[in-house]
CSV table of C-alpha atoms and ligand atoms in Angstrom, one decimal:
chain,number,residue,atom,x,y,z
A,291,UNK,CA,-13.4,-27.8,-4.1
A,292,UNK,CA,-16.7,-26.3,-4.7
A,293,UNK,CA,-17.7,-26.8,-8.4
A,294,UNK,CA,-19.5,-23.2,-7.9
A,295,UNK,CA,-16.7,-20.9,-7.2
A,296,UNK,CA,-12.7,-21.2,-8.3
A,297,UNK,CA,-10.5,-21.7,-5.2
A,298,UNK,CA,-9.0,-19.0,-3.1
A,299,UNK,CA,-5.9,-17.4,-4.8
A,300,UNK,CA,-3.3,-19.3,-3.3
A,301,UNK,CA,-0.1,-18.0,-1.0
A,302,UNK,CA,2.9,-16.7,-2.9
A,303,UNK,CA,6.6,-19.0,-2.1
A,304,UNK,CA,8.3,-18.8,0.5
A,305,UNK,CA,4.6,-19.9,1.9
A,306,UNK,CA,4.3,-23.7,1.2
A,307,UNK,CA,2.1,-26.4,2.3
A,308,UNK,CA,4.2,-28.8,4.0
A,309,UNK,CA,2.5,-32.3,5.1
A,310,UNK,CA,-0.9,-30.4,5.0
A,311,UNK,CA,-0.2,-27.6,7.1
A,312,UNK,CA,0.6,-23.8,5.9
A,313,UNK,CA,4.5,-23.1,6.3
A,314,UNK,CA,6.9,-20.1,6.2
A,315,UNK,CA,10.5,-20.9,6.4
A,316,UNK,CA,9.7,-24.1,7.6
A,317,UNK,CA,7.9,-23.1,10.6
A,318,UNK,CA,4.6,-24.0,11.0
A,319,UNK,CA,2.0,-20.9,10.6
A,320,UNK,CA,-0.3,-22.6,13.8
A,321,UNK,CA,2.9,-22.9,15.5
A,322,UNK,CA,3.6,-19.2,15.3
A,323,UNK,CA,-0.2,-18.5,16.2
A,324,UNK,CA,0.2,-20.9,19.5
A,325,UNK,CA,3.9,-19.0,20.3
A,326,UNK,CA,2.8,-15.4,19.6
A,327,UNK,CA,-1.0,-15.0,20.1
A,328,UNK,CA,-3.9,-14.1,17.4
A,329,UNK,CA,-4.3,-11.9,15.8
A,330,UNK,CA,-1.2,-11.5,14.7
A,331,UNK,CA,0.2,-10.6,11.0
A,332,UNK,CA,3.1,-12.4,10.0
A,333,UNK,CA,5.5,-11.2,7.4
A,334,UNK,CA,7.6,-12.7,5.0
A,335,UNK,CA,11.4,-10.8,4.6
A,336,UNK,CA,12.5,-12.8,1.6
A,337,UNK,CA,8.8,-12.3,-0.1
A,338,UNK,CA,9.5,-8.1,0.5
A,339,UNK,CA,13.1,-8.5,-0.8
A,340,UNK,CA,11.8,-10.5,-4.1
A,341,UNK,CA,8.8,-8.2,-4.7
A,342,UNK,CA,11.2,-5.4,-4.4
A,343,UNK,CA,13.9,-6.9,-6.7
A,344,UNK,CA,11.2,-7.7,-9.6
A,345,UNK,CA,9.8,-4.6,-9.8
A,346,UNK,CA,12.9,-3.0,-10.3
A,347,UNK,CA,14.6,-5.3,-12.7
A,348,UNK,CA,11.2,-5.1,-14.8
A,349,UNK,CA,11.1,-1.5,-15.1
A,350,UNK,CA,15.1,-1.0,-15.4
A,351,UNK,CA,15.1,-3.1,-18.5
A,352,UNK,CA,12.8,-0.7,-19.8
A,353,UNK,CA,13.9,2.7,-18.7
A,354,UNK,CA,17.5,2.7,-17.3
A,355,UNK,CA,17.1,6.1,-15.3
A,356,UNK,CA,14.3,4.6,-12.7
A,357,UNK,CA,13.9,4.9,-8.8
A,358,UNK,CA,11.4,2.6,-7.4
A,359,UNK,CA,10.2,4.7,-4.1
A,360,UNK,CA,8.3,2.5,-1.5
A,361,UNK,CA,4.5,4.1,-0.2
A,362,UNK,CA,5.0,4.0,3.6
A,363,UNK,CA,1.3,4.6,4.1
A,364,UNK,CA,0.7,0.7,3.0
A,365,UNK,CA,2.9,-0.3,5.8
A,366,UNK,CA,5.2,2.1,7.9
A,367,UNK,CA,6.7,-0.4,10.4
A,368,UNK,CA,10.4,0.7,10.6
A,369,UNK,CA,11.8,-2.7,10.1
A,370,UNK,CA,9.8,-3.2,6.8
A,371,UNK,CA,10.9,0.2,5.7
A,372,UNK,CA,14.7,-0.7,6.2
A,373,UNK,CA,14.2,-3.9,4.5
A,374,UNK,CA,13.0,-1.9,1.7
A,375,UNK,CA,15.7,0.6,1.8
A,376,UNK,CA,18.1,-2.3,1.6
A,377,UNK,CA,16.5,-3.5,-1.3
A,378,UNK,CA,17.2,-0.3,-3.1
A,379,UNK,CA,14.0,1.3,-2.4
A,380,UNK,CA,13.6,5.5,-1.9
A,381,UNK,CA,10.1,6.2,-0.1
A,382,UNK,CA,6.8,8.4,-1.0
A,383,UNK,CA,5.3,9.9,2.5
A,384,UNK,CA,2.1,11.2,3.2
A,385,UNK,CA,2.9,12.8,6.4
A,386,UNK,CA,5.6,14.4,8.6
A,387,UNK,CA,5.7,10.7,10.7
A,388,UNK,CA,6.2,8.7,7.5
A,389,UNK,CA,9.1,11.3,6.4
A,390,UNK,CA,11.1,10.7,10.0
A,391,UNK,CA,10.5,6.9,9.6
A,392,UNK,CA,12.5,7.1,5.9
A,393,UNK,CA,14.7,9.1,7.3
A,394,UNK,CA,15.8,6.9,10.2
A,395,UNK,CA,15.8,3.7,7.7
A,396,UNK,CA,18.4,5.6,5.9
A,397,UNK,CA,16.6,6.5,3.0
A,398,UNK,CA,18.2,10.2,2.1
A,399,UNK,CA,16.1,13.1,1.3
A,400,UNK,CA,16.7,13.2,-2.4
A,401,UNK,CA,15.0,10.0,-3.0
A,402,UNK,CA,12.2,10.8,-0.9
A,403,UNK,CA,9.0,12.5,-2.4
A,404,UNK,CA,6.8,13.9,0.5
A,405,UNK,CA,3.2,14.2,-1.1
A,406,UNK,CA,1.1,17.1,0.4
A,407,UNK,CA,-2.8,16.5,0.2
A,408,UNK,CA,-4.4,19.5,2.1
A,409,UNK,CA,-1.2,20.0,4.4
A,410,UNK,CA,-1.2,22.2,7.4
A,411,UNK,CA,1.3,25.1,7.3
A,412,UNK,CA,3.1,22.6,10.0
A,413,UNK,CA,3.5,20.1,7.9
A,414,UNK,CA,4.9,22.1,5.5
A,415,UNK,CA,7.2,23.3,7.2
A,416,UNK,CA,8.6,19.6,8.5
A,417,UNK,CA,8.9,18.5,5.1
A,418,UNK,CA,10.8,21.9,4.2
A,419,UNK,CA,13.4,21.2,7.4
A,420,UNK,CA,13.8,17.4,6.0
A,421,UNK,CA,15.0,18.7,2.4
A,422,UNK,CA,12.7,16.4,0.6
A,423,UNK,CA,11.2,16.9,-2.7
A,424,UNK,CA,7.7,18.1,-2.0
A,425,UNK,CA,4.8,17.2,-4.6
A,426,UNK,CA,1.9,19.5,-4.3
A,427,UNK,CA,-1.5,18.6,-4.7
A,428,UNK,CA,-2.1,22.0,-5.6
A,429,UNK,CA,-0.2,24.9,-7.2
A,430,UNK,CA,-2.6,27.4,-5.3
A,431,UNK,CA,-0.1,26.0,-2.1
A,432,UNK,CA,2.8,27.7,-3.8
A,433,UNK,CA,2.6,30.8,-2.1
A,434,UNK,CA,2.1,29.2,1.2
A,435,UNK,CA,4.8,26.8,0.9
A,436,UNK,CA,7.4,29.7,-0.4
A,437,UNK,CA,6.6,31.5,2.6
A,438,UNK,CA,7.7,29.0,4.9
A,439,UNK,CA,11.0,28.3,3.0
A,440,UNK,CA,12.3,26.9,-0.8
A,441,UNK,CA,12.2,23.2,-1.2
A,442,UNK,CA,14.7,21.4,-2.8
A,443,UNK,CA,12.6,20.3,-5.7
A,444,UNK,CA,9.3,21.0,-6.4
A,445,UNK,CA,6.5,18.5,-8.2
A,446,UNK,CA,3.2,18.5,-8.9
A,447,UNK,CA,0.4,16.1,-9.0
A,448,UNK,CA,-1.5,16.2,-12.0
A,449,UNK,CA,-5.0,14.7,-12.5
A,450,UNK,CA,-5.2,12.7,-15.9
A,451,UNK,CA,-9.0,13.3,-16.5
A,452,UNK,CA,-9.3,9.1,-16.1
A,453,UNK,CA,-8.7,6.6,-13.4
A,454,UNK,CA,-8.8,2.7,-13.2
A,455,UNK,CA,-9.3,0.8,-9.9
A,456,UNK,CA,-9.9,-2.9,-8.9
A,457,UNK,CA,-12.7,-4.0,-7.3
A,458,UNK,CA,-12.9,-1.9,-4.2
A,459,UNK,CA,-13.5,1.1,-6.6
A,460,UNK,CA,-11.0,3.3,-5.4
A,461,UNK,CA,-10.5,6.8,-6.9
A,462,UNK,CA,-7.5,8.8,-7.4
A,463,UNK,CA,-8.2,10.7,-10.2
A,464,UNK,CA,-10.8,11.4,-12.8
A,465,UNK,CA,-14.2,13.8,-12.4
A,466,UNK,CA,-14.9,14.3,-8.8
A,467,UNK,CA,-11.3,13.2,-7.1
A,468,UNK,CA,-10.2,15.0,-4.2
A,469,UNK,CA,-6.6,14.8,-5.5
A,470,UNK,CA,-4.2,16.5,-8.0
A,471,UNK,CA,-5.4,19.3,-10.5
A,472,UNK,CA,-5.3,19.6,-14.5
A,473,UNK,CA,-2.2,20.0,-16.5
A,474,UNK,CA,-3.0,23.6,-17.4
A,475,UNK,CA,-2.8,24.6,-13.8
A,476,UNK,CA,0.3,22.8,-13.3
A,477,UNK,CA,1.7,24.7,-15.7
A,478,UNK,CA,1.0,28.0,-14.2
A,479,UNK,CA,2.1,26.5,-10.9
A,480,UNK,CA,5.7,25.7,-12.3
A,481,UNK,CA,5.8,29.7,-13.7
A,482,UNK,CA,5.3,31.0,-10.8
A,483,UNK,CA,7.5,28.6,-9.0
A,484,UNK,CA,10.5,29.8,-11.3
A,485,UNK,CA,9.6,33.4,-11.0
A,486,UNK,CA,10.0,32.6,-7.1
A,487,UNK,CA,13.5,31.3,-7.8
A,488,UNK,CA,12.9,27.5,-7.9
A,489,UNK,CA,14.8,25.4,-10.6
A,490,UNK,CA,14.4,21.9,-10.0
A,491,UNK,CA,11.3,20.2,-11.0
A,492,UNK,CA,9.2,16.9,-11.6
A,493,UNK,CA,5.7,15.8,-12.8
A,494,UNK,CA,3.5,13.2,-10.6
A,495,UNK,CA,0.4,11.5,-11.3
A,496,UNK,CA,-1.4,8.8,-9.3
A,497,UNK,CA,-4.6,7.5,-11.3
A,498,UNK,CA,-5.4,4.4,-9.6
A,499,UNK,CA,-4.9,1.6,-7.1
A,500,UNK,CA,-4.9,-2.3,-7.3
A,501,UNK,CA,-5.2,-2.2,-11.1
A,502,UNK,CA,-4.8,-5.3,-12.6
A,503,UNK,CA,-5.0,-4.3,-16.4
A,504,UNK,CA,-1.4,-3.9,-17.7
A,505,UNK,CA,-2.9,-1.6,-20.2
A,506,UNK,CA,-3.7,0.9,-17.8
A,507,UNK,CA,0.0,1.4,-17.0
A,508,UNK,CA,0.3,2.3,-20.6
A,509,UNK,CA,-1.8,4.8,-20.3
A,510,UNK,CA,0.0,6.6,-17.6
A,511,UNK,CA,3.4,6.7,-19.3
A,512,UNK,CA,2.0,8.6,-22.6
A,513,UNK,CA,0.3,10.7,-20.6
A,514,UNK,CA,3.2,11.8,-18.3
A,515,UNK,CA,5.3,11.8,-21.9
A,516,UNK,CA,2.8,14.1,-23.5
A,517,UNK,CA,2.9,16.1,-19.8
A,518,UNK,CA,6.4,16.8,-20.2
A,519,UNK,CA,6.3,18.0,-23.5
A,520,UNK,CA,3.7,20.3,-22.7
A,521,UNK,CA,5.6,21.7,-19.4
A,522,UNK,CA,8.6,22.2,-21.8
A,523,UNK,CA,6.6,23.6,-24.4
A,524,UNK,CA,4.4,26.0,-22.5
A,525,UNK,CA,6.7,27.1,-19.3
A,526,UNK,CA,10.1,26.5,-20.7
A,527,UNK,CA,11.1,23.9,-18.1
A,528,UNK,CA,12.7,20.5,-18.5
A,529,UNK,CA,11.5,18.4,-15.6
A,530,UNK,CA,14.0,16.2,-13.6
A,531,UNK,CA,11.7,13.0,-13.1
A,532,UNK,CA,8.3,12.0,-14.0
A,533,UNK,CA,6.6,9.8,-11.0
A,534,UNK,CA,3.9,7.3,-12.5
A,535,UNK,CA,2.4,6.8,-8.9
A,536,UNK,CA,1.9,3.5,-7.6
A,537,UNK,CA,-1.5,1.3,-8.5
A,538,UNK,CA,-0.1,-1.9,-9.4
A,539,UNK,CA,-2.7,-4.5,-8.5
A,540,UNK,CA,-2.2,-7.8,-6.6
A,541,UNK,CA,-4.7,-11.0,-7.0
A,542,UNK,CA,-7.3,-11.1,-4.1
A,543,UNK,CA,-10.4,-12.6,-5.8
A,544,UNK,CA,-10.7,-16.0,-7.2
A,545,UNK,CA,-9.6,-16.4,-10.5
A,546,UNK,CA,-7.5,-12.9,-10.7
A,547,UNK,CA,-3.9,-13.5,-12.3
A,548,UNK,CA,-0.8,-11.6,-11.1
A,549,UNK,CA,0.3,-8.5,-13.5
A,550,UNK,CA,3.3,-9.7,-15.8
A,551,UNK,CA,5.4,-6.8,-14.8
A,552,UNK,CA,7.7,-7.2,-17.6
A,553,UNK,CA,4.9,-6.0,-19.8
A,554,UNK,CA,3.6,-3.7,-17.7
A,555,UNK,CA,6.8,-1.9,-17.4
A,556,UNK,CA,7.2,-2.2,-21.5
A,557,UNK,CA,3.6,-0.8,-21.7
A,558,UNK,CA,4.5,2.0,-19.8
A,559,UNK,CA,8.0,2.7,-21.5
A,560,UNK,CA,6.8,2.2,-24.9
A,561,UNK,CA,3.8,4.9,-24.1
A,562,UNK,CA,6.3,7.1,-22.2
A,563,UNK,CA,8.4,7.1,-25.4
A,564,UNK,CA,5.5,7.7,-27.4
A,565,UNK,CA,4.3,10.6,-25.3
A,566,UNK,CA,7.8,11.9,-25.7
A,567,UNK,CA,8.5,11.7,-29.0
A,568,UNK,CA,12.1,11.3,-27.8
A,569,UNK,CA,14.5,13.2,-29.9
A,570,UNK,CA,18.0,11.1,-31.0
A,571,UNK,CA,20.6,11.7,-28.1
A,572,UNK,CA,18.3,13.5,-25.9
A,573,UNK,CA,18.9,12.7,-22.0
A,574,UNK,CA,15.3,11.7,-20.7
A,575,UNK,CA,13.6,12.3,-17.4
A,576,UNK,CA,14.2,9.9,-14.2
A,577,UNK,CA,11.4,7.7,-14.1
A,578,UNK,CA,10.0,6.9,-10.4
A,579,UNK,CA,7.0,4.8,-9.2
A,580,UNK,CA,5.8,4.6,-5.4
A,581,UNK,CA,3.9,1.3,-5.1
A,582,UNK,CA,2.8,0.3,-1.7
A,583,UNK,CA,0.7,-2.7,-2.5
A,584,UNK,CA,2.4,-4.4,-4.8
A,585,UNK,CA,5.7,-4.4,-2.6
A,586,UNK,CA,4.2,-5.8,0.7
A,587,UNK,CA,0.6,-7.0,0.4
A,588,UNK,CA,1.2,-10.6,-0.3
A,589,UNK,CA,4.3,-10.6,1.8
A,590,UNK,CA,2.1,-10.8,5.0
A,591,UNK,CA,-0.6,-13.4,6.4
A,592,UNK,CA,-3.3,-12.4,9.4
A,593,UNK,CA,-3.2,-15.0,11.6
A,594,UNK,CA,-6.6,-15.4,13.5
A,595,UNK,CA,-8.6,-18.0,15.7
A,596,UNK,CA,-12.0,-19.1,15.9
A,597,UNK,CA,-13.4,-18.3,18.6
A,598,UNK,CA,-17.2,-19.6,18.4
A,599,UNK,CA,-19.4,-20.8,16.2
A,600,UNK,CA,-22.9,-19.8,14.7
A,601,UNK,CA,-24.8,-22.4,12.9
A,602,UNK,CA,-27.0,-20.6,10.5
A,603,UNK,CA,-26.8,-20.4,7.2
A,604,UNK,CA,-24.2,-19.2,6.1
A,605,UNK,CA,-22.4,-20.3,9.2
A,606,UNK,CA,-21.3,-17.3,11.2
A,607,UNK,CA,-17.7,-18.4,12.1
A,608,UNK,CA,-16.5,-15.9,15.0
A,609,UNK,CA,-12.8,-14.8,14.9
A,610,UNK,CA,-10.5,-12.9,17.0
A,611,UNK,CA,-9.5,-10.3,14.2
A,612,UNK,CA,-12.0,-7.9,12.9
A,613,UNK,CA,-12.5,-4.6,11.4
A,614,UNK,CA,-10.3,-3.2,14.3
A,615,UNK,CA,-7.4,-5.5,12.5
A,616,UNK,CA,-8.0,-5.5,8.9
A,617,UNK,CA,-10.4,-2.7,7.9
A,618,UNK,CA,-10.5,-3.3,4.4
A,619,UNK,CA,-13.1,-5.8,3.9
A,620,UNK,CA,-15.6,-3.7,6.1
A,621,UNK,CA,-14.9,-0.6,4.1
A,622,UNK,CA,-14.4,-1.7,0.9
A,623,UNK,CA,-15.8,-5.1,0.5
A,624,UNK,CA,-12.6,-6.0,0.0
A,625,UNK,CA,-11.9,-9.9,-0.9
A,626,UNK,CA,-8.9,-11.3,1.1
A,627,UNK,CA,-8.1,-15.1,0.7
A,628,UNK,CA,-8.6,-17.3,3.5
A,629,UNK,CA,-6.6,-20.3,4.3
A,630,UNK,CA,-7.1,-22.7,7.2
A,631,UNK,CA,-3.7,-23.5,8.4
A,632,UNK,CA,-4.2,-27.0,8.5
A,633,UNK,CA,-6.2,-29.2,6.5
A,634,UNK,CA,-8.6,-30.9,8.8
A,635,UNK,CA,-10.6,-32.9,6.5
A,636,UNK,CA,-13.9,-32.0,7.1
A,637,UNK,CA,-17.0,-31.2,5.1
A,638,UNK,CA,-16.8,-28.0,3.4
A,639,UNK,CA,-19.6,-25.2,4.3
A,640,UNK,CA,-20.7,-21.5,3.3
A,641,UNK,CA,-19.6,-19.4,6.1
A,642,UNK,CA,-18.8,-15.8,6.5
A,643,UNK,CA,-16.0,-15.2,9.3
A,644,UNK,CA,-17.3,-12.3,11.4
A,645,UNK,CA,-15.0,-10.1,13.7
A,646,UNK,CA,-15.8,-9.4,17.6
A,647,UNK,CA,-16.5,-5.4,17.0
A,648,UNK,CA,-20.0,-4.4,17.6
A,649,UNK,CA,-20.9,-3.2,13.8
A,650,UNK,CA,-22.6,-5.6,11.5
A,651,UNK,CA,-20.1,-4.7,8.8
A,652,UNK,CA,-17.6,-6.4,11.0
A,653,UNK,CA,-17.4,-9.4,8.3
A,654,UNK,CA,-13.6,-10.2,7.7
A,655,UNK,CA,-14.5,-13.0,4.8
A,656,UNK,CA,-18.2,-13.2,3.2
A,657,UNK,CA,-19.6,-16.5,1.2
A,658,UNK,CA,-16.5,-18.3,2.0
A,659,UNK,CA,-16.8,-22.3,1.0
A,660,UNK,CA,-14.3,-23.8,3.5
A,661,UNK,CA,-13.8,-27.0,5.8
A,662,UNK,CA,-16.0,-26.9,9.0
A,663,UNK,CA,-13.6,-25.4,11.5
A,664,UNK,CA,-14.2,-26.0,15.1
A,665,UNK,CA,-13.3,-23.4,17.5
A,666,UNK,CA,-9.7,-23.1,18.2
A,667,UNK,CA,-8.9,-23.3,14.6
A,668,UNK,CA,-6.6,-20.9,13.1
A,669,UNK,CA,-6.9,-19.0,9.4
A,670,UNK,CA,-4.0,-17.4,7.4
A,671,UNK,CA,-6.1,-14.5,5.9
A,672,UNK,CA,-4.1,-13.5,3.0
A,673,UNK,CA,-2.8,-10.3,1.4
A,674,UNK,CA,-2.9,-8.6,4.6
A,675,UNK,CA,0.5,-6.7,4.3
A,676,UNK,CA,-0.7,-3.7,2.6
A,677,UNK,CA,-3.1,-1.4,4.2
A,678,UNK,CA,-3.7,-4.1,7.0
A,679,UNK,CA,-1.6,-2.8,10.2
A,680,UNK,CA,-2.2,0.7,8.9
A,681,UNK,CA,-5.6,1.3,9.2
A,682,UNK,CA,-6.2,-0.7,12.2
A,683,UNK,CA,-8.3,0.7,15.0
A,684,UNK,CA,-8.5,0.2,18.5
A,685,UNK,CA,-12.0,0.4,18.2
A,686,UNK,CA,-14.4,-1.6,20.8
A,687,UNK,CA,-11.3,-0.6,22.9
A,688,UNK,CA,-9.4,-3.6,21.8
A,689,UNK,CA,-5.2,-3.3,21.4
A,690,UNK,CA,-3.9,-3.8,18.2
A,691,UNK,CA,-2.0,-6.7,17.1
A,692,UNK,CA,1.7,-7.4,16.8
A,693,UNK,CA,3.7,-7.9,13.5
A,694,UNK,CA,6.1,-10.9,13.4
A,695,UNK,CA,8.9,-10.7,10.6
A,696,UNK,CA,9.9,-14.4,9.7
A,697,UNK,CA,13.1,-14.6,7.8
A,698,UNK,CA,14.9,-17.4,6.8
A,699,UNK,CA,16.9,-17.1,10.2
A,700,UNK,CA,14.1,-17.1,12.3
A,701,UNK,CA,10.8,-15.3,13.3
A,702,UNK,CA,10.9,-11.7,15.3
A,703,UNK,CA,8.4,-9.3,16.5
A,704,UNK,CA,8.8,-6.3,14.7
A,705,UNK,CA,5.9,-4.5,16.8
A,706,UNK,CA,4.2,-6.0,20.0
A,707,UNK,CA,0.7,-6.3,20.5
A,708,UNK,CA,-0.6,-3.6,22.6
A,709,UNK,CA,-2.1,-4.0,26.1
A,710,UNK,CA,-4.3,-2.5,28.2
A,711,UNK,CA,-2.0,0.3,29.1
A,712,UNK,CA,-1.6,1.3,25.3
A,713,UNK,CA,-5.0,1.6,25.3
A,714,UNK,CA,-5.4,4.3,28.3
A,715,UNK,CA,-1.7,5.7,28.0
A,716,UNK,CA,-3.0,9.2,26.6
A,717,UNK,CA,-5.7,9.7,29.3
A,718,UNK,CA,-5.4,12.4,31.3
A,719,UNK,CA,-7.4,12.7,34.5
A,720,UNK,CA,-9.3,16.3,34.5
A,721,UNK,CA,-8.5,18.3,38.0
A,722,UNK,CA,-10.5,17.7,40.7
A,723,UNK,CA,-13.8,18.4,40.2
A,724,UNK,CA,-13.8,19.0,37.0
A,725,UNK,CA,-14.5,16.0,35.1
A,726,UNK,CA,-17.6,14.9,37.4
A,727,UNK,CA,-15.2,13.2,40.1
A,728,UNK,CA,-16.2,14.6,43.5
B,2092,LLP,N1,1.2,7.6,-3.7
B,2092,LLP,C1,0.2,7.9,-3.5
B,2092,LLP,C2,0.3,9.2,-3.8
B,2092,LLP,C3,-0.7,7.4,-3.0
B,2092,LLP,O1,-1.8,8.5,-2.5
B,2092,LLP,C4,-0.6,5.9,-2.6
B,2092,LLP,C5,-1.8,5.3,-2.1
B,2092,LLP,C6,0.2,5.3,-3.2
B,2092,LLP,C7,1.3,6.2,-3.9
B,2092,LLP,C8,0.8,3.8,-3.3
B,2092,LLP,O2,-0.7,3.2,-3.8
B,2092,LLP,P1,-0.4,1.7,-4.1
B,2092,LLP,O3,0.2,1.2,-5.2
B,2092,LLP,O4,-0.7,1.2,-2.7
B,2092,LLP,O5,-1.9,1.5,-4.8
B,2092,LLP,N2,-6.6,1.9,1.4
B,2092,LLP,C9,-6.5,1.4,0.1
B,2092,LLP,C10,-5.3,2.0,-0.5
B,2092,LLP,C11,-5.3,3.3,-0.7
B,2092,LLP,C12,-4.3,4.1,-1.2
B,2092,LLP,C13,-4.1,5.6,-0.9
B,2092,LLP,N3,-3.3,5.9,-1.7
B,2092,LLP,C14,-6.7,-0.2,0.2
B,2092,LLP,O6,-6.6,-0.7,1.3
B,2092,LLP,O7,-6.8,-0.6,-1.0
């Protein structure tokens, strides 16, 4: 290993190295690449279940009235959503289609939150019809919502004025963020909602993403606790639930350490109790979180195969996945750990893994110190389970990849790779003469 750089973050169990080969549930990843083709997303059922169990155990130990919602935007595959349902999760949805996927996975509307940022009337109407809890990004949307119908439960997304983010610099709160409103505006919103006859309320905040600093979650707890009391004092409303959003990070970069979830949960609950200054015997609100990344990111690798090598400095190693498959590196300069699926014993070199898309930003992995590959070699790009497939595209007229789920019982495609027909499925030819055809 290079003395100049710490090694890549290792794959979590049940991924393991057996006889120099990366395996999942006893299956060599290379064999999966051969059988199903590349690029392909490969998810571990066991890892997803373990992530959900660890999360719920940690928070329930510190706050018994607790519900974990899964943010479907990280990976809305209905099979993954069903798996997380069976692991006890509700849903956080960002669109009508996600609400439908959650419902089809058996998640009841009482455990589904729809966070509407800049929604159209049609979107609001469809969330009302689904009877899910509606979380408005701006109380000024309330008159439009009420014109369309009465939500079962309503919450407002507040901006705590402070954010935290991983190296991607993703901003969800603080000055200049497009989300949420100050608490004072939400309080006016609650008053207006009550005048309109609504009576079941919650409060929501989402102050960061990919955060690895445990103290941040203490801040979120305290902020929500104080907000609860202000709503009680100024609007005379007892909120049913407090939602601390997502944002729980996972290690991507060399040297980063996983969150100590027990510590995170303890700091959050302590912060919340401080903010609430709970009275003896008082019934405390339900607490929700809605992580996406934490539950699914490290469950999945993207398998990609070397197509061509340019022996420049650094080497440019062409692979068959690119920004159309996994957008995060091109969009945020995000670092995803890269592991050859088989030890090849060659000397190491500095290299960039580049994709086939006609953009200079189509770099899947920059500045890696890896054994010299040859054409055909397969890499596992780690932490590909969150915002991987869900942000993929057909750019350069390339089909999106499939998704494979590996369980102790076997491997199964849970999304087949797209074909040429999918790329042109929605094309309609204009009537004769109108589109330039004679
Ligand atoms: N709740 C709301 C309202 C959100 O907007 C998000 C993420 C989550 C929950 C889940 O956040 P998480 O636990 O995954 O941080 N595309 C970016 C991440 C964008 C997150 C957008 N909102 C990425 O690839 O890192």
